[in-house]
Coordinates of C-alpha atoms and ligand atoms in Angstrom, one line a residue:
M1 CA 13.7 0.6 -26.2
T2 CA 14.7 4.1 -25.0
V3 CA 12.6 6.8 -23.4
L4 CA 13.7 10.4 -22.9
I5 CA 12.1 12.4 -20.1
K6 CA 12.7 16.1 -20.9
N7 CA 13.0 19.0 -18.5
V8 CA 12.0 17.3 -15.3
R9 CA 12.9 18.1 -11.7
L10 CA 14.3 15.2 -9.7
Y11 CA 12.5 14.9 -6.3
G12 CA 10.9 18.3 -7.1
A13 CA 14.2 20.1 -6.4
G14 CA 17.0 21.8 -8.3
D15 CA 17.1 22.7 -12.0
P16 CA 15.2 20.7 -14.6
V17 CA 17.2 18.0 -16.4
D18 CA 16.7 15.4 -19.1
V19 CA 16.7 11.7 -18.1
L20 CA 17.4 9.0 -20.6
L21 CA 16.1 5.5 -19.9
A22 CA 17.6 2.5 -21.8
D23 CA 17.8 -1.2 -21.3
G24 CA 15.7 -0.9 -18.1
E25 CA 18.0 1.5 -16.5
I26 CA 18.6 5.2 -16.1
R27 CA 21.3 5.6 -18.8
E28 CA 22.0 9.3 -18.7
I29 CA 21.0 12.5 -16.7
G30 CA 22.0 15.8 -18.2
T31 CA 20.8 19.0 -20.0
D32 CA 19.7 19.1 -23.6
L33 CA 20.0 15.4 -24.3
G34 CA 18.8 15.5 -27.9
I35 CA 18.6 11.8 -28.7
V36 CA 16.8 10.9 -31.9
D37 CA 14.5 7.9 -32.4
T38 CA 13.4 8.0 -28.8
E39 CA 10.0 8.2 -27.2
T40 CA 10.0 11.6 -25.6
V41 CA 8.0 12.5 -22.5
D42 CA 7.7 16.2 -21.7
G43 CA 8.4 16.6 -18.0
T44 CA 8.1 20.4 -17.9
G45 CA 6.7 21.5 -14.5
Q46 CA 6.7 17.9 -13.3
I47 CA 8.5 15.9 -10.7
L48 CA 10.4 12.6 -11.1
L49 CA 10.4 10.2 -8.2
P50 CA 11.2 6.5 -7.7
G51 CA 8.2 4.3 -8.5
F52 CA 5.9 3.7 -5.5
V53 CA 5.9 0.4 -3.6
D54 CA 2.7 -0.8 -1.9
L55 CA 3.1 -3.3 0.9
H56 CA -0.6 -3.8 1.3
T57 CA -2.9 -4.4 -1.7
H58 CA -5.9 -6.8 -2.2
L59 CA -6.2 -7.9 -5.8
R60 CA -8.9 -10.5 -5.2
E61 CA -7.5 -13.0 -7.8
P62 CA -7.9 -16.0 -7.4
G63 CA -11.5 -16.1 -6.2
R64 CA -13.3 -12.8 -6.5
E65 CA -12.4 -11.7 -10.0
D66 CA -15.8 -10.0 -10.2
T67 CA -14.4 -7.3 -7.9
E68 CA -10.7 -7.1 -9.1
T69 CA -8.2 -9.1 -11.0
I70 CA -4.5 -9.1 -11.2
E71 CA -4.9 -7.3 -14.5
S72 CA -7.3 -4.6 -13.4
G73 CA -5.5 -4.1 -10.1
S74 CA -2.2 -3.8 -11.9
A75 CA -3.7 -1.1 -14.2
A76 CA -4.9 0.7 -11.1
A77 CA -1.4 0.4 -9.5
A78 CA 0.4 1.7 -12.6
L79 CA -2.0 4.6 -12.9
G80 CA -1.3 5.4 -9.2
G81 CA 2.4 5.5 -9.8
F82 CA 3.3 2.1 -8.4
T83 CA 6.0 -0.1 -9.8
A84 CA 5.6 -2.9 -7.2
V85 CA 2.7 -4.0 -5.1
F86 CA 2.3 -6.8 -2.5
A87 CA -0.9 -8.7 -3.0
M88 CA -2.4 -9.9 0.3
A89 CA -3.1 -13.6 0.9
N90 CA -6.8 -13.4 1.7
T91 CA -7.8 -14.7 -1.7
S92 CA -9.9 -17.9 -2.4
P93 CA -8.1 -20.2 -2.3
V94 CA -5.9 -18.5 0.3
A95 CA -2.3 -17.9 -0.7
D96 CA -0.9 -20.4 1.8
T97 CA 0.9 -22.6 -0.6
A98 CA 3.6 -22.0 -3.3
V99 CA 1.0 -23.2 -6.0
V100 CA -1.0 -20.0 -5.3
T101 CA 1.8 -17.6 -4.6
D102 CA 3.7 -18.7 -7.7
H103 CA 0.5 -18.4 -9.8
V104 CA 0.0 -14.8 -8.6
W105 CA 3.6 -13.8 -9.3
R106 CA 3.5 -15.3 -12.8
R107 CA 0.1 -13.7 -13.7
G108 CA 1.5 -10.4 -12.6
Q109 CA 4.5 -10.8 -14.8
E110 CA 2.3 -11.8 -17.7
V111 CA 0.3 -8.6 -17.3
G112 CA 3.5 -6.7 -17.0
L113 CA 2.2 -3.4 -15.6
V114 CA 3.7 -3.7 -12.1
D115 CA 5.6 -6.3 -10.2
V116 CA 3.0 -8.2 -8.2
H117 CA 4.7 -9.8 -5.2
P118 CA 2.4 -12.3 -3.5
V119 CA 2.1 -12.1 0.3
G120 CA 2.1 -15.6 1.8
A121 CA -0.3 -16.6 4.6
V122 CA 1.2 -17.1 8.0
T123 CA -1.3 -19.8 9.0
V124 CA -3.1 -22.4 6.9
G125 CA -6.4 -20.9 5.6
L126 CA -5.7 -17.8 7.7
A127 CA -7.3 -19.7 10.5
G128 CA -4.6 -18.9 13.0
K129 CA -4.1 -22.5 14.1
Q130 CA -1.3 -24.0 12.1
L131 CA 1.7 -22.4 10.5
A132 CA 1.7 -22.4 6.7
E133 CA 4.7 -23.7 4.8
M134 CA 6.4 -20.3 4.6
G135 CA 9.7 -22.0 3.6
T136 CA 8.2 -23.5 0.5
M137 CA 6.6 -20.2 -0.5
A138 CA 9.9 -18.4 0.1
A139 CA 11.8 -20.9 -2.0
G140 CA 9.3 -20.9 -4.9
E141 CA 9.5 -18.9 -8.1
A142 CA 7.8 -15.9 -6.4
G143 CA 10.4 -15.8 -3.7
V144 CA 7.8 -14.8 -1.1
R145 CA 9.4 -12.4 1.5
L146 CA 6.4 -11.0 3.2
F147 CA 3.9 -13.1 5.1
S148 CA 0.6 -12.0 6.6
D149 CA -2.8 -13.3 7.6
D150 CA -4.2 -9.8 6.9
G151 CA -7.9 -9.5 7.2
H152 CA -7.3 -11.7 10.3
C153 CA -5.0 -11.2 13.2
V154 CA -2.5 -13.9 14.2
Y155 CA -4.2 -13.6 17.5
D156 CA -2.7 -16.7 19.4
P157 CA 0.5 -15.5 21.1
L158 CA 2.1 -18.9 20.8
I159 CA 1.4 -19.2 17.1
M160 CA 2.7 -15.6 16.6
R161 CA 5.8 -16.4 18.6
R162 CA 6.5 -19.5 16.5
A163 CA 5.8 -17.6 13.2
L164 CA 8.3 -14.9 14.2
E165 CA 10.9 -17.5 15.0
Y166 CA 10.3 -19.3 11.8
A167 CA 10.3 -16.1 9.7
N168 CA 13.5 -15.0 11.4
S169 CA 15.3 -18.2 10.3
L170 CA 14.0 -17.8 6.8
G171 CA 14.9 -14.1 6.6
V172 CA 11.4 -13.1 5.8
L173 CA 9.0 -10.6 7.4
I174 CA 5.6 -11.0 9.2
A175 CA 3.1 -8.2 8.7
Q176 CA 0.5 -8.2 11.4
H177 CA -3.2 -7.1 11.1
A178 CA -3.3 -6.0 14.7
E179 CA -6.8 -6.8 16.1
E180 CA -7.5 -8.7 19.3
P181 CA -10.6 -10.6 18.1
R182 CA -12.0 -10.9 21.7
L183 CA -12.4 -7.1 21.7
T184 CA -13.9 -6.7 18.3
G185 CA -16.8 -9.2 18.1
G186 CA -19.5 -7.6 16.0
A187 CA -17.6 -4.3 15.8
V188 CA -18.2 -2.2 12.7
A189 CA -16.9 1.3 13.7
H190 CA -14.4 3.0 15.9
E191 CA -15.6 2.8 19.6
G192 CA -16.3 6.4 20.6
P193 CA -19.0 9.0 20.8
T194 CA -19.9 8.9 17.1
A195 CA -20.5 5.1 17.1
A196 CA -22.4 5.3 20.3
R197 CA -24.7 8.0 18.9
L198 CA -25.2 6.2 15.6
G199 CA -25.9 2.8 17.3
L200 CA -22.9 1.1 15.7
A201 CA -20.9 -1.6 17.6
G202 CA -17.5 -0.3 18.5
W203 CA -13.9 -1.5 17.8
P204 CA -11.8 -0.1 20.6
R205 CA -8.3 1.3 20.1
A206 CA -7.1 -1.2 22.6
A207 CA -7.9 -4.1 20.3
E208 CA -5.2 -2.8 18.0
E209 CA -2.8 -1.4 20.6
S210 CA -2.7 -4.6 22.7
I211 CA -1.5 -6.7 19.8
V212 CA 1.0 -4.0 18.7
A213 CA 2.5 -4.1 22.3
R214 CA 2.4 -7.9 22.5
D215 CA 4.0 -8.4 19.1
A216 CA 6.8 -5.8 19.8
L217 CA 7.7 -7.9 22.9
L218 CA 7.5 -11.2 20.9
A219 CA 9.7 -9.8 18.2
R220 CA 12.2 -8.6 20.8
D221 CA 12.4 -12.0 22.4
A222 CA 12.6 -13.8 19.0
G223 CA 15.2 -11.3 17.7
A224 CA 12.8 -11.0 14.7
R225 CA 11.4 -8.2 12.6
V226 CA 7.7 -7.4 12.7
H227 CA 5.7 -5.0 10.6
I228 CA 2.4 -3.5 11.7
C229 CA -0.3 -3.2 9.0
H230 CA -2.6 -0.1 8.8
A231 CA -1.7 1.7 12.1
S232 CA -4.8 3.6 13.0
T233 CA -4.5 5.1 16.5
A234 CA -2.4 7.6 18.4
G235 CA -1.6 4.9 21.0
T236 CA -0.2 2.6 18.2
V237 CA 2.1 5.5 17.3
E238 CA 3.3 5.8 20.9
L239 CA 3.9 2.0 21.2
V240 CA 5.9 1.8 17.9
K241 CA 7.9 4.8 19.1
W242 CA 8.6 3.1 22.4
A243 CA 9.5 -0.2 20.7
K244 CA 11.9 1.5 18.2
G245 CA 13.5 3.3 21.2
Q246 CA 14.1 -0.2 22.8
G247 CA 15.9 -1.3 19.6
I248 CA 13.1 -3.7 18.6
S249 CA 12.9 -4.3 14.8
I250 CA 9.5 -3.0 14.3
T251 CA 8.1 -1.1 11.3
A252 CA 4.7 0.3 10.6
E253 CA 2.5 1.5 7.7
V254 CA -0.4 3.9 7.6
T255 CA -3.1 4.1 4.9
P256 CA -4.0 7.3 3.0
H257 CA -7.6 7.0 4.4
H258 CA -6.5 6.9 8.0
L259 CA -4.5 10.1 7.4
L260 CA -7.3 12.0 5.8
L261 CA -10.7 10.7 7.1
D262 CA -12.2 10.2 10.5
D263 CA -15.3 8.8 12.1
S264 CA -17.3 11.9 11.5
R265 CA -17.8 10.4 8.0
L266 CA -20.1 7.7 9.5
E267 CA -22.9 10.2 10.0
T268 CA -24.4 9.3 6.6
Y269 CA -24.3 5.5 7.4
D270 CA -22.8 5.1 3.9
A271 CA -20.9 1.8 4.1
V272 CA -18.2 3.1 1.7
N273 CA -16.7 4.3 5.0
R274 CA -16.6 0.9 6.6
V275 CA -13.1 -0.3 6.8
N276 CA -10.8 -2.3 9.1
P277 CA -9.3 -0.9 11.2
P278 CA -12.1 1.7 11.4
L279 CA -11.8 5.4 10.7
R280 CA -10.8 6.8 14.1
E281 CA -11.1 10.3 15.5
A282 CA -9.5 13.5 14.1
A283 CA -6.9 13.4 16.9
D284 CA -5.7 10.0 15.7
A285 CA -5.4 11.1 12.1
D286 CA -3.4 14.1 13.3
A287 CA -1.0 11.8 15.4
L288 CA -0.6 9.5 12.3
R289 CA 0.3 12.4 10.1
R290 CA 2.9 13.6 12.5
A291 CA 4.3 10.1 13.0
L292 CA 4.7 9.6 9.2
A293 CA 6.5 13.0 9.0
D294 CA 8.9 12.2 11.8
G295 CA 9.6 8.6 10.8
V296 CA 7.9 6.8 13.7
I297 CA 5.6 5.3 11.0
D298 CA 7.8 4.2 8.2
C299 CA 5.6 4.2 5.1
V300 CA 2.3 4.5 3.4
A301 CA 0.4 1.4 2.2
T302 CA -2.9 1.6 0.5
D303 CA -4.8 -1.4 1.8
H304 CA -6.6 -1.2 -1.6
A305 CA -9.6 -3.4 -0.8
P306 CA -12.1 -3.7 -3.7
H307 CA -15.6 -4.9 -2.9
A308 CA -18.7 -5.6 -5.1
E309 CA -21.6 -3.2 -5.1
Q310 CA -23.9 -5.7 -3.3
D311 CA -21.3 -5.9 -0.5
K312 CA -21.1 -2.1 0.0
C313 CA -24.4 -0.6 -1.0
C314 CA -26.2 -2.2 1.9
E315 CA -26.8 -1.7 5.6
F316 CA -23.6 -0.4 7.3
A317 CA -23.2 -3.4 9.6
A318 CA -23.8 -5.9 6.8
A319 CA -21.2 -4.3 4.4
R320 CA -17.8 -5.7 3.9
P321 CA -14.9 -3.6 5.3
G322 CA -12.5 -2.0 2.9
M323 CA -12.0 0.8 0.3
L324 CA -10.1 1.4 -2.9
G325 CA -6.8 3.2 -2.6
L326 CA -4.3 2.6 -5.4
E327 CA -5.3 5.4 -7.8
T328 CA -5.8 8.1 -5.2
A329 CA -2.9 7.4 -2.8
L330 CA -0.5 10.0 -4.1
S331 CA -3.1 12.7 -4.1
I332 CA -4.2 12.0 -0.5
I333 CA -0.5 12.1 0.6
V334 CA -0.1 15.4 -1.2
Q335 CA -3.2 16.8 0.5
T336 CA -2.5 15.5 4.0
M337 CA 1.3 15.7 4.1
V338 CA 2.9 17.9 1.4
E339 CA 0.4 20.8 1.3
P340 CA 0.5 21.3 5.1
G341 CA 4.4 21.2 5.0
L342 CA 4.8 17.9 6.8
L343 CA 6.7 16.3 4.0
D344 CA 8.6 17.6 0.9
W345 CA 8.8 15.5 -2.3
R346 CA 12.0 13.9 -1.1
G347 CA 9.9 12.8 1.9
V348 CA 7.2 11.4 -0.4
A349 CA 9.9 9.3 -2.2
R350 CA 10.9 8.0 1.2
V351 CA 7.5 7.0 2.6
M352 CA 6.0 5.8 -0.7
S353 CA 9.0 4.1 -2.3
E354 CA 12.3 3.8 -0.5
N355 CA 11.1 2.7 2.9
P356 CA 8.5 0.1 1.7
A357 CA 11.1 -1.3 -0.7
R358 CA 13.7 -1.6 2.1
I359 CA 11.1 -3.1 4.5
A360 CA 10.2 -5.8 1.9
G361 CA 13.8 -6.3 0.9
L362 CA 13.3 -5.4 -2.8
D363 CA 16.7 -4.4 -4.2
D364 CA 15.3 -3.1 -7.5
Q365 CA 12.8 -0.6 -6.1
G366 CA 13.0 2.6 -4.2
R367 CA 16.5 3.2 -5.6
P368 CA 18.2 6.6 -6.1
L369 CA 17.5 8.7 -9.2
A370 CA 21.0 8.1 -10.6
V371 CA 22.7 6.7 -13.7
G372 CA 22.9 2.9 -13.7
E373 CA 19.9 2.5 -11.4
P374 CA 16.8 0.5 -12.4
A375 CA 14.3 2.8 -14.3
N376 CA 11.3 2.2 -12.0
L377 CA 10.0 5.7 -11.9
V378 CA 6.9 7.9 -11.6
L379 CA 6.3 11.3 -13.1
V380 CA 4.0 13.6 -11.1
E381 CA 2.2 16.8 -12.0
P382 CA 2.0 18.6 -8.7
D383 CA 0.1 21.7 -9.8
I384 CA -3.2 20.3 -11.0
S385 CA -6.3 19.0 -9.3
W386 CA -8.7 16.4 -10.4
T387 CA -12.1 15.1 -9.4
V388 CA -12.4 11.5 -8.4
R389 CA -15.1 9.5 -10.3
A390 CA -15.3 5.8 -9.4
K391 CA -16.5 5.0 -12.9
E392 CA -13.3 6.4 -14.4
L393 CA -11.0 4.4 -12.2
A394 CA -9.3 1.3 -13.5
S395 CA -10.5 -0.9 -10.6
I396 CA -13.4 -3.2 -11.4
S397 CA -15.0 -2.1 -8.1
D398 CA -16.3 1.4 -7.3
N399 CA -15.9 1.6 -3.5
T400 CA -13.8 4.8 -3.3
P401 CA -14.5 7.0 -0.3
Y402 CA -13.3 10.0 -2.3
E403 CA -16.1 10.1 -4.9
A404 CA -16.6 13.6 -6.3
M405 CA -13.8 15.0 -4.1
T406 CA -11.3 17.3 -5.9
L407 CA -7.8 16.3 -5.0
P408 CA -4.4 17.8 -5.8
A409 CA -1.5 16.3 -7.9
R410 CA -1.6 13.5 -10.4
V411 CA 0.6 10.8 -11.8
T412 CA 1.2 11.5 -15.5
A413 CA 3.5 8.6 -16.3
T414 CA 4.9 5.4 -14.7
F415 CA 7.9 3.5 -15.9
L416 CA 8.7 -0.2 -15.1
R417 CA 12.2 -1.1 -16.0
G418 CA 12.2 1.7 -18.5
R419 CA 8.9 0.8 -20.1
V420 CA 5.9 3.1 -20.0
T421 CA 3.1 1.4 -18.0
A422 CA 0.8 4.4 -17.5
R423 CA 0.6 7.6 -19.4
D424 CA -1.9 10.5 -19.2
G425 CA -4.5 8.4 -17.4
K426 CA -4.2 5.2 -19.4
A427 CA -2.5 2.0 -18.4
V428 CA -0.2 0.9 -21.2
G429 CA -0.4 -2.9 -21.6
K430 CA 2.3 -5.0 -23.2
E431 CA 0.6 -5.2 -26.6
R432 CA 0.8 -1.4 -26.9
R433 CA 4.4 -1.2 -26.0
Ligands
LIG1 C1 -9.4 -5.9 3.8 C2 -10.1 -6.7 2.8 O1 -11.2 -6.3 2.3 O2 -9.6 -7.7 2.3 N1 -10.4 -5.0 4.4 C3 -10.2 -3.9 5.2 O3 -11.2 -3.4 5.7 N2 -9.0 -3.4 5.3 C4 -8.8 -6.7 4.8 C5 -7.8 -6.0 5.7 O4 -6.9 -5.3 5.2 O5 -7.8 -6.1 6.9
LIG2 ZN1 -5.9 -5.7 7.6

């Protein structure tokens, strides 16, 4: 099957070209490629980028298929321009054995809209007590390469030290949800003037930063790599910068919501704004934006966290933390980073595709737009805006914090190994290809 993308600008720069996709690869790049018997996609006025890679997605299958499934989450991912996502291990049962991780991988391949790479748990049941069999998961069909207890912190320093040593010997990566639980008991919001006034129990920045500092030192001593999930504070930025300066193998991600939103959103007590780590202050969001621009923070990750209506439309402190993110990620990055001049489109490719692919060790994603490379691609219309309506999103759940907001830029098509997986707002399942 071949697809011809006509008249598109690569990385949003230079003159428009035609790009021919065949046999899963970029076959030809040129002008006036007039191939017959090909599906043609008009790229006029649009930008071609490598497909996005999300290191942090919650797909809720197995266990909470009422809120998201691998199928619905894959559709959301394809519509958001993603060609690979990492599905976190906090499912039910927990993805702490190869039985679960291989199942998630196979189901993702069956659906065929995006490569769903399972994240394996670091500890059995995410309980933080006993290391999971990372080696078996890594050796399984899914070839698990990213491990995390996300949702929970690997808080015990001895367990974390052993996990880093074990991961190092396996050549895999630990991603840490940095939250010192002794500092966040009962916490539901960022500790600061807003939470104090609203009467919400606070999550201090130090709960995140103390774990980031500790894990940087543990990674240094183990000679291991460590990845920081959803960095949320200006202090985390400073610590990651310091650790990188020391030559420590540390990487970090930031979510679109921590770049755009801050704790002033809590005034309404609408639990759609409850998330871990919590929305911080405007100065933190500003520091995160600058850190993403200058490379201290390596990449964007959505932390797409679907929740049922009954778990969100309730008292703030009773609600589950988390918000949708896959279908709005690009638009939020354009609004917070591209429009203010902090990133160009080449930079968007770097933080949403190339860097996450490199961090996770995917050799078929985040590749250059060049002949012979895998055709994992996204086509973006930069000059339109759209209004977010939860009911129109592919996710089963509705907990988007951007409801009714008008956002810039939109994904118009996504290609996985040369096949169209999303086009003009519709996910394109296998049966329609
Ligand atoms: C996530 C979830 O719902 O699984 N929630 C969240 O607030 N981010 C867990 C997590 O990423 O910590
Ligand atoms: Zn987390």
